[in-house]
Coordinates of C-alpha atoms in Angstrom, one line a residue:
M1 CA -4.1 14.1 110.5
K2 CA -1.2 15.7 108.7
F3 CA -1.3 19.2 107.2
R4 CA 0.2 20.9 104.2
K5 CA 0.7 24.5 103.4
L6 CA -1.8 25.7 100.9
G7 CA 0.6 27.5 98.6
K8 CA 1.1 31.2 99.2
T9 CA -2.0 31.5 101.4
G10 CA 0.0 30.3 104.3
L11 CA -2.9 28.2 105.5
N12 CA -2.0 24.8 106.9
V13 CA -4.8 22.6 105.6
S14 CA -5.6 19.0 106.4
E15 CA -4.5 16.5 103.8
I16 CA -8.2 15.3 103.6
S17 CA -10.7 18.0 103.3
F18 CA -14.5 18.2 103.4
G19 CA -16.7 18.6 100.3
G20 CA -19.7 20.3 101.6
I21 CA -22.0 19.1 98.8
M22 CA -22.2 15.8 100.6
L23 CA -24.6 17.5 103.1
M24 CA -27.2 18.4 100.6
D25 CA -30.6 17.2 101.8
T26 CA -29.0 15.7 104.9
P27 CA -31.1 15.9 108.1
Q28 CA -29.5 18.6 110.4
K29 CA -28.9 16.2 113.3
E30 CA -27.0 13.8 110.9
A31 CA -25.1 16.7 109.4
K32 CA -24.0 17.8 112.9
R33 CA -22.6 14.3 113.5
I34 CA -20.8 14.2 110.2
V35 CA -19.1 17.6 110.7
E36 CA -18.2 16.9 114.3
T37 CA -16.6 13.6 113.4
A38 CA -14.6 15.2 110.6
V39 CA -13.3 17.9 112.8
K40 CA -12.4 15.4 115.5
K41 CA -10.4 13.5 113.0
G42 CA -8.4 16.6 112.1
I43 CA -10.2 17.9 109.0
N44 CA -9.9 21.7 109.0
F45 CA -10.7 22.7 105.4
F46 CA -14.4 22.8 104.3
D47 CA -15.6 23.7 100.8
V48 CA -19.1 24.5 99.7
G49 CA -21.0 26.6 97.2
P50 CA -24.5 28.0 96.4
T51 CA -25.1 25.6 93.5
Y52 CA -25.0 22.6 95.9
G53 CA -28.7 22.7 96.7
N54 CA -29.4 23.4 100.4
A55 CA -25.9 22.3 101.4
Q56 CA -25.0 25.8 102.7
N57 CA -28.1 26.0 104.8
I58 CA -27.2 22.7 106.5
L59 CA -23.4 23.2 106.8
G60 CA -23.8 26.6 108.4
P61 CA -25.3 25.4 111.7
A62 CA -23.3 22.3 111.8
L63 CA -20.0 24.1 111.3
K64 CA -20.8 27.1 113.6
P65 CA -19.2 25.6 116.8
F66 CA -16.0 25.0 114.9
R67 CA -15.8 28.1 112.7
D68 CA -12.8 29.6 114.5
K69 CA -10.9 26.3 114.2
V70 CA -11.4 25.6 110.5
Y71 CA -11.0 27.2 107.1
L72 CA -14.1 27.8 105.0
A73 CA -14.1 28.0 101.2
N74 CA -16.9 29.1 99.0
K75 CA -17.5 29.9 95.3
T76 CA -19.5 31.6 92.7
E77 CA -20.4 30.9 89.0
P78 CA -18.0 32.6 86.7
G79 CA -20.5 33.7 84.1
Q80 CA -22.4 36.0 86.5
T81 CA -22.1 39.8 86.7
K82 CA -20.3 41.6 89.5
E83 CA -23.7 42.5 91.1
Q84 CA -24.9 38.9 91.0
V85 CA -21.7 37.6 92.5
R86 CA -22.0 40.1 95.3
R87 CA -25.5 38.9 96.1
D88 CA -24.3 35.3 96.0
M89 CA -21.5 36.1 98.4
E90 CA -23.7 38.0 100.9
E91 CA -26.3 35.2 100.9
S92 CA -23.6 32.6 101.4
L93 CA -22.1 34.6 104.3
K94 CA -25.6 34.7 105.9
L95 CA -26.4 31.1 105.4
L96 CA -23.0 29.9 106.7
D97 CA -23.2 32.4 109.6
T98 CA -19.7 33.7 109.1
D99 CA -18.1 37.1 108.6
Y100 CA -15.6 36.1 105.9
F101 CA -14.4 33.3 103.7
D102 CA -10.9 32.0 103.9
L103 CA -11.1 31.3 100.2
Y104 CA -13.5 32.4 97.6
Q105 CA -13.4 30.8 94.1
L106 CA -14.7 31.1 90.6
H107 CA -16.5 27.8 90.3
E108 CA -16.0 25.2 87.5
V109 CA -14.8 27.4 84.7
T110 CA -15.5 25.2 81.7
D111 CA -15.9 27.5 78.6
E112 CA -14.4 30.5 77.0
D113 CA -17.4 32.7 77.4
A114 CA -17.7 32.2 81.1
L115 CA -13.9 32.6 81.5
N116 CA -13.8 35.9 79.6
S117 CA -16.9 37.1 81.4
A118 CA -15.3 36.3 84.8
L119 CA -12.1 38.2 84.0
G120 CA -13.7 41.1 82.2
E121 CA -14.9 44.5 83.4
G122 CA -17.9 44.2 85.7
G123 CA -17.4 40.4 86.0
A124 CA -17.1 37.9 88.8
L125 CA -13.5 38.4 89.6
E126 CA -13.9 42.1 90.0
A127 CA -16.5 41.5 92.7
I128 CA -14.3 39.0 94.5
I129 CA -11.3 41.4 94.5
E130 CA -13.5 44.2 96.0
A131 CA -14.7 41.7 98.7
E132 CA -11.1 40.9 99.5
E133 CA -10.3 44.6 99.9
E134 CA -13.2 44.7 102.4
G135 CA -12.0 41.7 104.4
L136 CA -14.9 39.5 103.4
V137 CA -12.5 37.2 101.4
K138 CA -9.0 36.3 102.5
N139 CA -7.8 34.5 99.4
I140 CA -9.0 34.1 95.8
G141 CA -9.0 31.0 93.7
F142 CA -10.8 29.1 91.0
S143 CA -11.9 25.6 90.1
A144 CA -11.6 24.1 86.6
H145 CA -12.2 20.6 85.2
K146 CA -10.3 21.1 81.9
E147 CA -6.6 21.8 81.6
W148 CA -6.8 24.5 79.0
A149 CA -9.1 26.6 81.2
A150 CA -6.9 26.1 84.3
L151 CA -3.8 27.1 82.4
K152 CA -5.4 30.2 80.9
L153 CA -6.7 31.3 84.4
I154 CA -3.3 30.7 86.0
K155 CA -1.7 32.9 83.3
S156 CA -4.4 35.6 83.4
Y157 CA -4.4 36.6 87.1
D158 CA -2.4 36.0 90.3
F159 CA -4.8 33.6 92.0
D160 CA -4.0 32.1 95.4
T161 CA -5.3 28.6 94.7
V162 CA -6.5 26.2 91.9
M163 CA -9.0 23.4 92.4
F164 CA -8.5 20.7 89.8
P165 CA -9.1 17.0 89.4
I166 CA -6.0 15.1 90.3
N167 CA -7.4 11.7 89.5
W168 CA -5.6 8.5 88.5
N169 CA -7.9 7.8 85.6
Y170 CA -8.0 11.4 84.2
W171 CA -4.2 11.6 84.7
F172 CA -3.1 8.5 82.8
N173 CA -5.8 8.3 80.2
Y174 CA -5.8 12.0 79.2
N175 CA -2.6 13.4 80.7
Q176 CA -4.7 16.0 82.6
G177 CA -3.1 17.3 85.8
P178 CA 0.7 17.4 85.5
E179 CA 0.9 20.7 83.6
V180 CA -1.6 22.4 85.9
I181 CA 0.4 21.4 88.9
K182 CA 3.6 22.6 87.3
K183 CA 2.3 26.1 86.2
A184 CA 0.4 26.6 89.5
R185 CA 3.5 25.9 91.6
E186 CA 5.5 28.3 89.5
K187 CA 3.2 31.0 90.9
E188 CA 3.2 29.5 94.4
M189 CA -0.5 28.7 94.2
G190 CA -2.1 26.3 96.5
I191 CA -3.5 23.1 94.8
I192 CA -6.8 21.6 96.0
A193 CA -7.3 18.2 94.4
I194 CA -10.7 16.9 93.6
K195 CA -12.0 13.6 92.3
A196 CA -9.3 11.5 94.0
L197 CA -11.9 8.7 94.7
A198 CA -13.7 9.1 91.4
Q199 CA -13.8 6.1 89.0
R200 CA -15.6 7.1 85.8
Q201 CA -19.0 8.3 84.6
W202 CA -21.9 6.0 85.5
Q203 CA -22.4 3.4 82.9
D204 CA -25.6 1.8 84.1
G205 CA -27.2 4.6 86.0
R206 CA -26.6 5.7 89.6
Q207 CA -26.4 2.9 92.1
N208 CA -26.6 2.5 95.9
N209 CA -28.1 6.0 96.2
Y210 CA -24.8 7.7 95.5
N211 CA -25.6 11.2 94.3
T212 CA -22.3 11.9 92.7
W213 CA -22.5 12.5 88.9
Y214 CA -19.6 10.0 88.5
K215 CA -19.2 6.6 90.0
P216 CA -17.1 6.9 93.2
I217 CA -14.8 4.0 94.0
Y218 CA -17.1 2.5 96.7
D219 CA -16.9 -1.1 95.6
N220 CA -13.2 -1.9 95.3
D221 CA -11.2 -1.2 98.5
R222 CA -7.8 -1.8 96.9
L223 CA -8.5 0.5 94.0
A224 CA -9.8 3.2 96.4
E225 CA -6.6 2.9 98.5
L226 CA -4.3 3.2 95.5
A227 CA -6.3 6.1 94.0
L228 CA -6.2 8.1 97.2
K229 CA -2.5 7.3 97.6
F230 CA -1.9 8.4 94.0
T231 CA -3.5 11.8 94.5
L232 CA -1.8 12.6 97.8
S233 CA 1.6 11.5 96.3
Q234 CA 1.4 14.3 93.8
D235 CA 2.4 17.9 94.6
V236 CA -1.0 18.9 96.0
D237 CA -2.0 20.4 99.3
T238 CA -5.3 18.7 100.1
A239 CA -7.8 16.2 98.6
V240 CA -11.5 17.1 98.8
S241 CA -13.8 14.2 99.6
P242 CA -16.5 13.2 97.1
G243 CA -20.0 14.3 97.4
D244 CA -21.2 11.5 99.7
N245 CA -20.4 11.1 103.3
R246 CA -19.7 7.4 102.9
M247 CA -16.8 8.3 100.7
L248 CA -15.4 10.7 103.3
D249 CA -15.6 7.8 105.8
L250 CA -13.8 5.6 103.3
A251 CA -11.1 8.2 102.7
L252 CA -10.5 8.6 106.5
D253 CA -10.4 4.8 107.0
I254 CA -7.8 4.5 104.2
Y255 CA -5.8 7.4 105.7
E256 CA -5.8 5.9 109.2
E257 CA -5.1 2.4 108.1
N258 CA -2.0 3.6 106.3
D259 CA -0.8 5.5 109.4
E260 CA -1.4 8.8 107.6
D261 CA 1.4 8.0 105.1
L262 CA -0.2 7.7 101.7
K263 CA 3.0 7.9 99.6
I264 CA 2.5 5.5 96.7
S265 CA 5.3 3.1 95.9
E266 CA 6.5 2.2 92.4
A267 CA 5.0 -1.3 92.7
E268 CA 1.7 0.2 93.8
L269 CA 1.8 2.7 90.9
E270 CA 2.1 -0.2 88.5
E271 CA -0.7 -2.0 90.3
L272 CA -2.9 1.1 89.9
K273 CA -2.1 1.3 86.2
G274 CA -3.3 -2.3 85.9
F275 CA -6.8 -1.1 86.9
L276 CA -7.1 1.3 83.9
E277 CA -8.4 -1.2 81.4
S278 CA -10.9 -2.9 83.7
H279 CA -12.0 0.0 85.9
G280 CA -11.0 3.1 84.0
G281 CA -12.9 4.9 81.3
K282 CA -14.4 8.3 80.5
L283 CA -14.6 10.6 83.6
Y284 CA -14.9 14.0 82.0
P285 CA -15.5 14.7 78.3
I286 CA -12.2 14.4 76.4
P287 CA -10.4 17.7 76.7
K288 CA -9.9 19.8 73.6

């Protein structure tokens, strides 16, 4: 596994990282195996949150033997009050059996009201800053799925990281991603890519028991390879696996089969663009 510096945090994170939502409702024994395998293959960045069902409860015991060897990220909902965020954080620390988070984020900032609430007096960001001063949080970031929200947050506060979809379909169809990367790097922010192996919203209902709200690229190996190459060829630091452990296995297989070199070539880029008409489509709502 290769590693990249997560912006100004100074953390050296694995190019493939672990989306903790995949452990929701997973038997503990199976979760232990999934986490052990991930760590053995070099993954050292784990992301989870309190809105992912019981994922925290399950990840905590599975990750405990490796806590001093990995980085752990968590998050909170941006529309909550300072007091609510603090309760969220303390509960997460307890469930994950840790004394601190390497990164704590505003989660999925999608609308103006939540954004303004998070940045305002008595809001979520204030609680996270206080926790950072206490040593409970080492770095502060946010996740957003729409470019306007990400750009406003980047401008509004000196965040350490941004989590944003750097996805072939979202990038080419809606031009979502390039400007976020540019503005984040101007402030030396770390960039955590999500949705690298996402295809589009489900068209005929969820299939094969995949619990992701979007269709992951589970049924086209070549497209999955090109999609992951595309994301890791952009100026990002790590790509978070989709919310299904089979997709983590696929990402690691692709990574290993390419000898950990996922730089997309010009010919491959044109091949990937050729999938847009047949396999692309609406992933997120069209940005405003």
